[in-house]
PDB file of N, CA and C in Angstrom:
ATOM      1  N   UNK H   1      11.318  -9.364 -19.731  1.00 48.00           N
ATOM      2  CA  UNK H   1      10.570  -8.294 -20.346  1.00 48.00           C
ATOM      3  C   UNK H   1       9.312  -7.953 -19.547  1.00 48.00           C
ATOM      4  N   UNK H   2       8.566  -8.900 -18.973  1.00 53.00           N
ATOM      5  CA  UNK H   2       7.378  -8.545 -18.196  1.00 53.00           C
ATOM      6  C   UNK H   2       7.717  -7.673 -16.987  1.00 53.00           C
ATOM      7  N   UNK H   3       8.914  -7.838 -16.407  1.00 53.00           N
ATOM      8  CA  UNK H   3       9.300  -7.049 -15.258  1.00 53.00           C
ATOM      9  C   UNK H   3       9.440  -5.570 -15.645  1.00 53.00           C
ATOM     10  N   UNK H   4      10.023  -5.309 -16.808  1.00 59.00           N
ATOM     11  CA  UNK H   4      10.162  -3.928 -17.273  1.00 59.00           C
ATOM     12  C   UNK H   4       8.810  -3.296 -17.539  1.00 59.00           C
ATOM     13  N   UNK H   5       7.912  -4.061 -18.128  1.00 67.00           N
ATOM     14  CA  UNK H   5       6.574  -3.560 -18.416  1.00 67.00           C
ATOM     15  C   UNK H   5       5.865  -3.199 -17.117  1.00 67.00           C
ATOM     16  N   UNK H   6       6.010  -4.050 -16.119  1.00 72.00           N
ATOM     17  CA  UNK H   6       5.384  -3.791 -14.823  1.00 72.00           C
ATOM     18  C   UNK H   6       5.966  -2.537 -14.192  1.00 72.00           C
ATOM     19  N   UNK H   7       7.278  -2.377 -14.253  1.00 73.00           N
ATOM     20  CA  UNK H   7       7.913  -1.179 -13.694  1.00 73.00           C
ATOM     21  C   UNK H   7       7.471   0.065 -14.446  1.00 73.00           C
ATOM     22  N   UNK H   8       7.434  -0.023 -15.745  1.00 72.00           N
ATOM     23  CA  UNK H   8       7.016   1.128 -16.554  1.00 72.00           C
ATOM     24  C   UNK H   8       5.571   1.489 -16.255  1.00 72.00           C
ATOM     25  N   UNK H   9       4.738   0.494 -16.097  1.00 72.00           N
ATOM     26  CA  UNK H   9       3.327   0.727 -15.792  1.00 72.00           C
ATOM     27  C   UNK H   9       3.194   1.402 -14.427  1.00 72.00           C
ATOM     28  N   UNK H  10       3.955   0.914 -13.447  1.00 71.00           N
ATOM     29  CA  UNK H  10       3.915   1.528 -12.117  1.00 71.00           C
ATOM     30  C   UNK H  10       4.449   2.953 -12.145  1.00 71.00           C
ATOM     31  N   UNK H  11       5.494   3.188 -12.923  1.00 68.00           N
ATOM     32  CA  UNK H  11       6.053   4.534 -13.023  1.00 68.00           C
ATOM     33  C   UNK H  11       5.045   5.480 -13.665  1.00 68.00           C
ATOM     34  N   UNK H  12       4.376   5.027 -14.731  1.00 69.00           N
ATOM     35  CA  UNK H  12       3.361   5.863 -15.377  1.00 69.00           C
ATOM     36  C   UNK H  12       2.199   6.125 -14.434  1.00 69.00           C
ATOM     37  N   UNK H  13       1.786   5.102 -13.685  1.00 66.00           N
ATOM     38  CA  UNK H  13       0.691   5.259 -12.738  1.00 66.00           C
ATOM     39  C   UNK H  13       1.066   6.249 -11.639  1.00 66.00           C
ATOM     40  N   UNK H  14       2.296   6.163 -11.150  1.00 67.00           N
ATOM     41  CA  UNK H  14       2.756   7.103 -10.124  1.00 67.00           C
ATOM     42  C   UNK H  14       2.772   8.526 -10.661  1.00 67.00           C
ATOM     43  N   UNK H  15       3.259   8.691 -11.883  1.00 63.00           N
ATOM     44  CA  UNK H  15       3.297  10.012 -12.492  1.00 63.00           C
ATOM     45  C   UNK H  15       1.889  10.542 -12.718  1.00 63.00           C
ATOM     46  N   UNK H  16       1.008   9.692 -13.177  1.00 60.00           N
ATOM     47  CA  UNK H  16      -0.381  10.096 -13.401  1.00 60.00           C
ATOM     48  C   UNK H  16      -1.053  10.486 -12.083  1.00 60.00           C
ATOM     49  N   UNK H  17      -0.827   9.700 -11.039  1.00 68.00           N
ATOM     50  CA  UNK H  17      -1.394   9.997  -9.727  1.00 68.00           C
ATOM     51  C   UNK H  17      -0.861  11.324  -9.196  1.00 68.00           C
ATOM     52  N   UNK H  18       0.442  11.526  -9.311  1.00 65.00           N
ATOM     53  CA  UNK H  18       1.038  12.786  -8.858  1.00 65.00           C
ATOM     54  C   UNK H  18       0.482  13.954  -9.661  1.00 65.00           C
ATOM     55  N   UNK H  19       0.313  13.745 -10.944  1.00 62.00           N
ATOM     56  CA  UNK H  19      -0.246  14.801 -11.791  1.00 62.00           C
ATOM     57  C   UNK H  19      -1.670  15.136 -11.421  1.00 62.00           C
ATOM     58  N   UNK H  20      -2.479  14.117 -11.208  1.00 62.00           N
ATOM     59  CA  UNK H  20      -3.874  14.345 -10.830  1.00 62.00           C
ATOM     60  C   UNK H  20      -3.961  15.051  -9.483  1.00 62.00           C
ATOM     61  N   UNK H  21      -3.120  14.640  -8.545  1.00 64.00           N
ATOM     62  CA  UNK H  21      -3.117  15.277  -7.226  1.00 64.00           C
ATOM     63  C   UNK H  21      -2.683  16.733  -7.328  1.00 64.00           C
ATOM     64  N   UNK H  22      -1.663  16.981  -8.146  1.00 62.00           N
ATOM     65  CA  UNK H  22      -1.196  18.361  -8.274  1.00 62.00           C
ATOM     66  C   UNK H  22      -2.224  19.233  -8.974  1.00 62.00           C
ATOM     67  N   UNK H  23      -2.926  18.688  -9.968  1.00 58.00           N
ATOM     68  CA  UNK H  23      -3.970  19.458 -10.629  1.00 58.00           C
ATOM     69  C   UNK H  23      -5.116  19.762  -9.664  1.00 58.00           C
ATOM     70  N   UNK H  24      -5.455  18.798  -8.828  1.00 61.00           N
ATOM     71  CA  UNK H  24      -6.504  19.027  -7.833  1.00 61.00           C
ATOM     72  C   UNK H  24      -6.072  20.109  -6.845  1.00 61.00           C
ATOM     73  N   UNK H  25      -4.810  20.066  -6.431  1.00 59.00           N
ATOM     74  CA  UNK H  25      -4.293  21.088  -5.525  1.00 59.00           C
ATOM     75  C   UNK H  25      -4.275  22.452  -6.200  1.00 59.00           C
ATOM     76  N   UNK H  26      -3.887  22.471  -7.473  1.00 57.00           N
ATOM     77  CA  UNK H  26      -3.846  23.725  -8.207  1.00 57.00           C
ATOM     78  C   UNK H  26      -5.239  24.308  -8.353  1.00 57.00           C
ATOM     79  N   UNK H  27      -6.210  23.475  -8.657  1.00 55.00           N
ATOM     80  CA  UNK H  27      -7.591  23.949  -8.781  1.00 55.00           C
ATOM     81  C   UNK H  27      -8.095  24.482  -7.447  1.00 55.00           C
ATOM     82  N   UNK H  28      -7.739  23.818  -6.374  1.00 54.00           N
ATOM     83  CA  UNK H  28      -8.134  24.265  -5.038  1.00 54.00           C
ATOM     84  C   UNK H  28      -7.451  25.582  -4.691  1.00 54.00           C
ATOM     85  N   UNK H  29      -6.192  25.695  -5.032  1.00 50.00           N
ATOM     86  CA  UNK H  29      -5.443  26.912  -4.714  1.00 50.00           C
ATOM     87  C   UNK H  29      -5.964  28.103  -5.497  1.00 50.00           C
ATOM     88  N   UNK H  30      -6.451  27.877  -6.714  1.00 47.00           N
ATOM     89  CA  UNK H  30      -6.940  28.975  -7.542  1.00 47.00           C
ATOM     90  C   UNK H  30      -8.370  29.354  -7.194  1.00 47.00           C
ATOM     91  N   UNK H  31      -9.091  28.481  -6.526  1.00 46.00           N
ATOM     92  CA  UNK H  31     -10.488  28.750  -6.198  1.00 46.00           C
ATOM     93  C   UNK H  31     -10.606  29.767  -5.081  1.00 46.00           C
ATOM     94  N   UNK H  32     -11.787  30.332  -4.953  1.00 46.00           N
ATOM     95  CA  UNK H  32     -12.041  31.304  -3.892  1.00 46.00           C
ATOM     96  C   UNK H  32     -12.107  30.624  -2.543  1.00 46.00           C
ATOM     97  N   UNK H  33     -11.935  31.411  -1.503  1.00 47.00           N
ATOM     98  CA  UNK H  33     -11.958  30.846  -0.161  1.00 47.00           C
ATOM     99  C   UNK H  33     -13.366  30.560   0.302  1.00 47.00           C
ATOM    100  N   UNK H  34     -14.341  31.290  -0.245  1.00 48.00           N
ATOM    101  CA  UNK H  34     -15.730  31.056   0.131  1.00 48.00           C
ATOM    102  C   UNK H  34     -16.076  31.623   1.489  1.00 48.00           C
ATOM    103  N   UNK H  35     -15.108  32.116   2.225  1.00 49.00           N
ATOM    104  CA  UNK H  35     -15.365  32.626   3.569  1.00 49.00           C
ATOM    105  C   UNK H  35     -15.550  34.132   3.577  1.00 49.00           C
ATOM    106  N   UNK H  36     -15.325  34.780   2.439  1.00 48.00           N
ATOM    107  CA  UNK H  36     -15.471  36.214   2.384  1.00 48.00           C
ATOM    108  C   UNK H  36     -14.352  36.938   3.104  1.00 48.00           C
ATOM    109  N   UNK H  37     -13.264  36.226   3.391  1.00 51.00           N
ATOM    110  CA  UNK H  37     -12.138  36.824   4.092  1.00 51.00           C
ATOM    111  C   UNK H  37     -11.408  37.809   3.217  1.00 51.00           C
ATOM    112  N   UNK H  38     -10.519  38.547   3.833  1.00 51.00           N
ATOM    113  CA  UNK H  38      -9.795  39.571   3.098  1.00 51.00           C
ATOM    114  C   UNK H  38      -8.365  39.143   2.799  1.00 51.00           C
ATOM    115  N   UNK H  39      -8.098  37.858   2.707  1.00 64.00           N
ATOM    116  CA  UNK H  39      -6.749  37.413   2.427  1.00 64.00           C
ATOM    117  C   UNK H  39      -6.369  37.763   0.994  1.00 64.00           C
ATOM    118  N   UNK H  40      -5.099  38.058   0.788  1.00 80.00           N
ATOM    119  CA  UNK H  40      -4.641  38.438  -0.532  1.00 80.00           C
ATOM    120  C   UNK H  40      -4.467  37.200  -1.401  1.00 80.00           C
ATOM    121  N   UNK H  41      -4.482  37.427  -2.701  1.00 84.00           N
ATOM    122  CA  UNK H  41      -4.323  36.328  -3.646  1.00 84.00           C
ATOM    123  C   UNK H  41      -2.891  35.794  -3.561  1.00 84.00           C
ATOM    124  N   UNK H  42      -2.721  34.485  -3.706  1.00 85.00           N
ATOM    125  CA  UNK H  42      -1.374  33.916  -3.646  1.00 85.00           C
ATOM    126  C   UNK H  42      -0.544  34.357  -4.851  1.00 85.00           C
ATOM    127  N   UNK H  43       0.756  34.455  -4.659  1.00 89.00           N
ATOM    128  CA  UNK H  43       1.660  34.839  -5.736  1.00 89.00           C
ATOM    129  C   UNK H  43       2.337  33.622  -6.348  1.00 89.00           C
ATOM    130  N   UNK H  44       2.372  32.506  -5.621  1.00 90.00           N
ATOM    131  CA  UNK H  44       2.985  31.261  -6.078  1.00 90.00           C
ATOM    132  C   UNK H  44       2.102  30.088  -5.692  1.00 90.00           C
ATOM    133  N   UNK H  45       2.287  28.976  -6.398  1.00 87.00           N
ATOM    134  CA  UNK H  45       1.671  27.717  -6.005  1.00 87.00           C
ATOM    135  C   UNK H  45       2.738  26.973  -5.221  1.00 87.00           C
ATOM    136  N   UNK H  46       2.665  27.055  -3.896  1.00 88.00           N
ATOM    137  CA  UNK H  46       3.669  26.452  -3.028  1.00 88.00           C
ATOM    138  C   UNK H  46       3.360  24.983  -2.784  1.00 88.00           C
ATOM    139  N   UNK H  47       4.394  24.160  -2.880  1.00 86.00           N
ATOM    140  CA  UNK H  47       4.256  22.731  -2.628  1.00 86.00           C
ATOM    141  C   UNK H  47       5.398  22.310  -1.716  1.00 86.00           C
ATOM    142  N   UNK H  48       5.069  21.674  -0.620  1.00 86.00           N
ATOM    143  CA  UNK H  48       6.058  21.198   0.339  1.00 86.00           C
ATOM    144  C   UNK H  48       6.239  19.699   0.148  1.00 86.00           C
ATOM    145  N   UNK H  49       7.475  19.279  -0.020  1.00 85.00           N
ATOM    146  CA  UNK H  49       7.769  17.872  -0.278  1.00 85.00           C
ATOM    147  C   UNK H  49       8.951  17.435   0.577  1.00 85.00           C
ATOM    148  N   UNK H  50       9.070  16.152   0.764  1.00 87.00           N
ATOM    149  CA  UNK H  50      10.223  15.631   1.486  1.00 87.00           C
ATOM    150  C   UNK H  50      11.392  15.472   0.518  1.00 87.00           C
ATOM    151  N   UNK H  51      12.577  15.755   1.003  1.00 88.00           N
ATOM    152  CA  UNK H  51      13.787  15.703   0.193  1.00 88.00           C
ATOM    153  C   UNK H  51      14.001  14.321  -0.416  1.00 88.00           C
ATOM    154  N   UNK H  52      13.648  13.288   0.326  1.00 88.00           N
ATOM    155  CA  UNK H  52      13.896  11.920  -0.119  1.00 88.00           C
ATOM    156  C   UNK H  52      13.013  11.502  -1.297  1.00 88.00           C
ATOM    157  N   UNK H  53      11.908  12.197  -1.536  1.00 85.00           N
ATOM    158  CA  UNK H  53      11.001  11.847  -2.628  1.00 85.00           C
ATOM    159  C   UNK H  53      11.157  12.860  -3.754  1.00 85.00           C
ATOM    160  N   UNK H  54      11.880  12.483  -4.794  1.00 86.00           N
ATOM    161  CA  UNK H  54      12.099  13.392  -5.916  1.00 86.00           C
ATOM    162  C   UNK H  54      11.073  13.197  -7.021  1.00 86.00           C
ATOM    163  N   UNK H  55      10.283  12.142  -6.946  1.00 88.00           N
ATOM    164  CA  UNK H  55       9.333  11.820  -8.010  1.00 88.00           C
ATOM    165  C   UNK H  55       8.274  12.900  -8.183  1.00 88.00           C
ATOM    166  N   UNK H  56       7.653  13.324  -7.098  1.00 86.00           N
ATOM    167  CA  UNK H  56       6.569  14.303  -7.190  1.00 86.00           C
ATOM    168  C   UNK H  56       7.111  15.651  -7.647  1.00 86.00           C
ATOM    169  N   UNK H  57       8.247  16.075  -7.094  1.00 87.00           N
ATOM    170  CA  UNK H  57       8.838  17.356  -7.493  1.00 87.00           C
ATOM    171  C   UNK H  57       9.145  17.342  -8.989  1.00 87.00           C
ATOM    172  N   UNK H  58       9.724  16.259  -9.473  1.00 88.00           N
ATOM    173  CA  UNK H  58      10.053  16.149 -10.898  1.00 88.00           C
ATOM    174  C   UNK H  58       8.788  16.165 -11.741  1.00 88.00           C
ATOM    175  N   UNK H  59       7.765  15.443 -11.316  1.00 88.00           N
ATOM    176  CA  UNK H  59       6.508  15.396 -12.070  1.00 88.00           C
ATOM    177  C   UNK H  59       5.845  16.769 -12.128  1.00 88.00           C
ATOM    178  N   UNK H  60       5.798  17.461 -10.992  1.00 88.00           N
ATOM    179  CA  UNK H  60       5.188  18.791 -10.970  1.00 88.00           C
ATOM    180  C   UNK H  60       5.964  19.784 -11.826  1.00 88.00           C
ATOM    181  N   UNK H  61       7.276  19.738 -11.736  1.00 88.00           N
ATOM    182  CA  UNK H  61       8.102  20.645 -12.533  1.00 88.00           C
ATOM    183  C   UNK H  61       7.924  20.370 -14.016  1.00 88.00           C
ATOM    184  N   UNK H  62       7.897  19.100 -14.398  1.00 90.00           N
ATOM    185  CA  UNK H  62       7.688  18.730 -15.796  1.00 90.00           C
ATOM    186  C   UNK H  62       6.333  19.205 -16.290  1.00 90.00           C
ATOM    187  N   UNK H  63       5.309  19.011 -15.477  1.00 89.00           N
ATOM    188  CA  UNK H  63       3.968  19.450 -15.869  1.00 89.00           C
ATOM    189  C   UNK H  63       3.879  20.968 -15.964  1.00 89.00           C
ATOM    190  N   UNK H  64       4.590  21.676 -15.082  1.00 89.00           N
ATOM    191  CA  UNK H  64       4.536  23.143 -15.104  1.00 89.00           C
ATOM    192  C   UNK H  64       5.183  23.724 -16.353  1.00 89.00           C
ATOM    193  N   UNK H  65       6.050  22.949 -16.988  1.00 91.00           N
ATOM    194  CA  UNK H  65       6.703  23.406 -18.215  1.00 91.00           C
ATOM    195  C   UNK H  65       6.013  22.871 -19.463  1.00 91.00           C
ATOM    196  N   UNK H  66       5.129  21.906 -19.281  1.00 89.00           N
ATOM    197  CA  UNK H  66       4.452  21.288 -20.419  1.00 89.00           C
ATOM    198  C   UNK H  66       2.965  21.562 -20.424  1.00 89.00           C
ATOM    199  N   UNK H  67       2.161  20.534 -20.092  1.00 89.00           N
ATOM    200  CA  UNK H  67       0.709  20.665 -20.212  1.00 89.00           C
ATOM    201  C   UNK H  67       0.086  21.698 -19.267  1.00 89.00           C
ATOM    202  N   UNK H  68       0.766  22.074 -18.212  1.00 89.00           N
ATOM    203  CA  UNK H  68       0.210  23.042 -17.250  1.00 89.00           C
ATOM    204  C   UNK H  68       0.936  24.385 -17.318  1.00 89.00           C
ATOM    205  N   UNK H  69       1.574  24.677 -18.452  1.00 90.00           N
ATOM    206  CA  UNK H  69       2.346  25.907 -18.577  1.00 90.00           C
ATOM    207  C   UNK H  69       1.490  27.152 -18.354  1.00 90.00           C
ATOM    208  N   UNK H  70       0.285  27.178 -18.888  1.00 91.00           N
ATOM    209  CA  UNK H  70      -0.588  28.350 -18.720  1.00 91.00           C
ATOM    210  C   UNK H  70      -0.922  28.564 -17.241  1.00 91.00           C
ATOM    211  N   UNK H  71      -1.226  27.482 -16.532  1.00 90.00           N
ATOM    212  CA  UNK H  71      -1.521  27.584 -15.100  1.00 90.00           C
ATOM    213  C   UNK H  71      -0.275  28.031 -14.339  1.00 90.00           C
ATOM    214  N   UNK H  72       0.895  27.531 -14.754  1.00 90.00           N
ATOM    215  CA  UNK H  72       2.143  27.911 -14.094  1.00 90.00           C
ATOM    216  C   UNK H  72       2.480  29.378 -14.357  1.00 90.00           C
ATOM    217  N   UNK H  73       2.156  29.873 -15.538  1.00 92.00           N
ATOM    218  CA  UNK H  73       2.387  31.289 -15.829  1.00 92.00           C
ATOM    219  C   UNK H  73       1.519  32.171 -14.931  1.00 92.00           C
ATOM    220  N   UNK H  74       0.285  31.727 -14.685  1.00 91.00           N
ATOM    221  CA  UNK H  74      -0.643  32.493 -13.844  1.00 91.00           C
ATOM    222  C   UNK H  74      -0.276  32.404 -12.363  1.00 91.00           C
ATOM    223  N   UNK H  75       0.166  31.242 -11.926  1.00 91.00           N
ATOM    224  CA  UNK H  75       0.507  31.004 -10.524  1.00 91.00           C
ATOM    225  C   UNK H  75       1.742  30.099 -10.492  1.00 91.00           C
ATOM    226  N   UNK H  76       2.947  30.677 -10.510  1.00 92.00           N
ATOM    227  CA  UNK H  76       4.176  29.899 -10.637  1.00 92.00           C
ATOM    228  C   UNK H  76       4.372  28.866  -9.521  1.00 92.00           C
ATOM    229  N   UNK H  77       4.839  27.694  -9.922  1.00 90.00           N
ATOM    230  CA  UNK H  77       5.124  26.612  -8.990  1.00 90.00           C
ATOM    231  C   UNK H  77       6.376  26.923  -8.190  1.00 90.00           C
ATOM    232  N   UNK H  78       6.289  26.724  -6.881  1.00 91.00           N
ATOM    233  CA  UNK H  78       7.434  26.882  -5.989  1.00 91.00           C
ATOM    234  C   UNK H  78       7.467  25.651  -5.093  1.00 91.00           C
ATOM    235  N   UNK H  79       8.459  24.787  -5.319  1.00 89.00           N
ATOM    236  CA  UNK H  79       8.578  23.548  -4.547  1.00 89.00           C
ATOM    237  C   UNK H  79       9.637  23.737  -3.469  1.00 89.00           C
ATOM    238  N   UNK H  80       9.248  23.472  -2.228  1.00 89.00           N
ATOM    239  CA  UNK H  80      10.176  23.515  -1.104  1.00 89.00           C
ATOM    240  C   UNK H  80      10.336  22.094  -0.584  1.00 89.00           C
ATOM    241  N   UNK H  81      11.567  21.695  -0.348  1.00 89.00           N
ATOM    242  CA  UNK H  81      11.807  20.356   0.167  1.00 89.00           C
ATOM    243  C   UNK H  81      12.428  20.445   1.557  1.00 89.00           C
ATOM    244  N   UNK H  82      12.012  19.505   2.404  1.00 89.00           N
ATOM    245  CA  UNK H  82      12.564  19.383   3.751  1.00 89.00           C
ATOM    246  C   UNK H  82      12.822  17.904   4.011  1.00 89.00           C
ATOM    247  N   UNK H  83      13.790  17.584   4.861  1.00 91.00           N
ATOM    248  CA  UNK H  83      14.028  16.179   5.206  1.00 91.00           C
ATOM    249  C   UNK H  83      12.795  15.573   5.887  1.00 91.00           C
ATOM    250  N   UNK H  84      12.569  14.294   5.679  1.00 87.00           N
ATOM    251  CA  UNK H  84      11.418  13.596   6.261  1.00 87.00           C
ATOM    252  C   UNK H  84      11.346  13.813   7.772  1.00 87.00           C
ATOM    253  N   UNK H  85      12.488  13.790   8.432  1.00 88.00           N
ATOM    254  CA  UNK H  85      12.512  13.944   9.895  1.00 88.00           C
ATOM    255  C   UNK H  85      12.030  15.319  10.347  1.00 88.00           C
ATOM    256  N   UNK H  86      12.091  16.321   9.477  1.00 87.00           N
ATOM    257  CA  UNK H  86      11.694  17.684   9.831  1.00 87.00           C
ATOM    258  C   UNK H  86      10.309  18.062   9.320  1.00 87.00           C
ATOM    259  N   UNK H  87       9.643  17.161   8.621  1.00 84.00           N
ATOM    260  CA  UNK H  87       8.380  17.494   7.979  1.00 84.00           C
ATOM    261  C   UNK H  87       7.300  17.893   8.984  1.00 84.00           C
ATOM    262  N   UNK H  88       7.125  17.142  10.061  1.00 85.00           N
ATOM    263  CA  UNK H  88       6.093  17.469  11.055  1.00 85.00           C
ATOM    264  C   UNK H  88       6.312  18.857  11.644  1.00 85.00           C
ATOM    265  N   UNK H  89       7.551  19.164  11.979  1.00 87.00           N
ATOM    266  CA  UNK H  89       7.861  20.472  12.549  1.00 87.00           C
ATOM    267  C   UNK H  89       7.548  21.580  11.540  1.00 87.00           C
ATOM    268  N   UNK H  90       7.908  21.387  10.275  1.00 86.00           N
ATOM    269  CA  UNK H  90       7.653  22.391   9.251  1.00 86.00           C
ATOM    270  C   UNK H  90       6.153  22.605   9.053  1.00 86.00           C
ATOM    271  N   UNK H  91       5.390  21.519   9.048  1.00 83.00           N
ATOM    272  CA  UNK H  91       3.940  21.627   8.890  1.00 83.00           C
ATOM    273  C   UNK H  91       3.313  22.383  10.054  1.00 83.00           C
ATOM    274  N   UNK H  92       3.795  22.150  11.251  1.00 83.00           N
ATOM    275  CA  UNK H  92       3.274  22.864  12.416  1.00 83.00           C
ATOM    276  C   UNK H  92       3.577  24.353  12.330  1.00 83.00           C
ATOM    277  N   UNK H  93       4.736  24.704  11.775  1.00 85.00           N
ATOM    278  CA  UNK H  93       5.090  26.113  11.620  1.00 85.00           C
ATOM    279  C   UNK H  93       4.225  26.793  10.557  1.00 85.00           C
ATOM    280  N   UNK H  94       3.870  26.053   9.506  1.00 80.00           N
ATOM    281  CA  UNK H  94       3.098  26.631   8.408  1.00 80.00           C
ATOM    282  C   UNK H  94       1.600  26.692   8.684  1.00 80.00           C
ATOM    283  N   UNK H  95       1.098  25.797   9.520  1.00 77.00           N
ATOM    284  CA  UNK H  95      -0.344  25.726   9.770  1.00 77.00           C
ATOM    285  C   UNK H  95      -0.802  26.918  10.604  1.00 77.00           C
ATOM    286  N   UNK H  96      -1.925  27.508  10.238  1.00 73.00           N
ATOM    287  CA  UNK H  96      -2.458  28.586  11.073  1.00 73.00           C
ATOM    288  C   UNK H  96      -2.900  28.012  12.430  1.00 73.00           C
ATOM    289  N   UNK H  97      -2.864  28.818  13.492  1.00 70.00           N
ATOM    290  CA  UNK H  97      -3.211  28.319  14.819  1.00 70.00           C
ATOM    291  C   UNK H  97      -4.605  27.674  14.893  1.00 70.00           C
ATOM    292  N   UNK H  98      -5.557  28.182  14.134  1.00 65.00           N
ATOM    293  CA  UNK H  98      -6.901  27.614  14.165  1.00 65.00           C
ATOM    294  C   UNK H  98      -6.946  26.219  13.552  1.00 65.00           C
ATOM    295  N   UNK H  99      -5.985  25.885  12.701  1.00 56.00           N
ATOM    296  CA  UNK H  99      -5.961  24.586  12.054  1.00 56.00           C
ATOM    297  C   UNK H  99      -5.236  23.530  12.876  1.00 56.00           C
ATOM    298  N   UNK H 100      -4.623  23.952  13.970  1.00 56.00           N
ATOM    299  CA  UNK H 100      -3.888  23.007  14.810  1.00 56.00           C
ATOM    300  C   UNK H 100      -4.849  22.010  15.433  1.00 56.00           C
ATOM    301  N   UNK H 101      -4.432  20.760  15.524  1.00 60.00           N
ATOM    302  CA  UNK H 101      -5.310  19.758  16.148  1.00 60.00           C
ATOM    303  C   UNK H 101      -5.513  20.031  17.629  1.00 60.00           C
ATOM    304  N   UNK H 102      -6.651  19.661  18.126  1.00 56.00           N
ATOM    305  CA  UNK H 102      -6.924  19.831  19.556  1.00 56.00           C
ATOM    306  C   UNK H 102      -6.108  18.808  20.339  1.00 56.00           C
ATOM    307  N   UNK H 103      -5.551  19.253  21.408  1.00 57.00           N
ATOM    308  CA  UNK H 103      -4.752  18.352  22.245  1.00 57.00           C
ATOM    309  C   UNK H 103      -5.491  18.135  23.550  1.00 57.00           C
ATOM    310  N   UNK H 104      -5.533  16.909  23.953  1.00 53.00           N
ATOM    311  CA  UNK H 104      -6.192  16.575  25.221  1.00 53.00           C
ATOM    312  C   UNK H 104      -5.170  16.623  26.342  1.00 53.00           C
ATOM    313  N   UNK H 105      -5.576  17.132  27.495  1.00 52.00           N
ATOM    314  CA  UNK H 105      -4.634  17.220  28.636  1.00 52.00           C
ATOM    315  C   UNK H 105      -4.247  15.875  29.166  1.00 52.00           C
TER     316      UNK H 105
END
């Protein structure tokens, strides 16, 4: 019985952590850019995840239908998954050129 309790506790902690992270991301995504730029408002809350990790996608989807429904109605969740091996390449494609890390010759 203690093993089940430990697993359940870890599962709840993982879900809580994923929820807190997603709420922080959502708050950041909804906030202003502060740069005075002319970028248009986002139409979706995009989240990129690895295919092998279904926990975060499930947690975000569950939250978007439950406690975060109002936020999801305002900015719908869109989860895209890519294989772990392709994640770096996908991130490089999505990152603006100014955000690319400096490379030393």
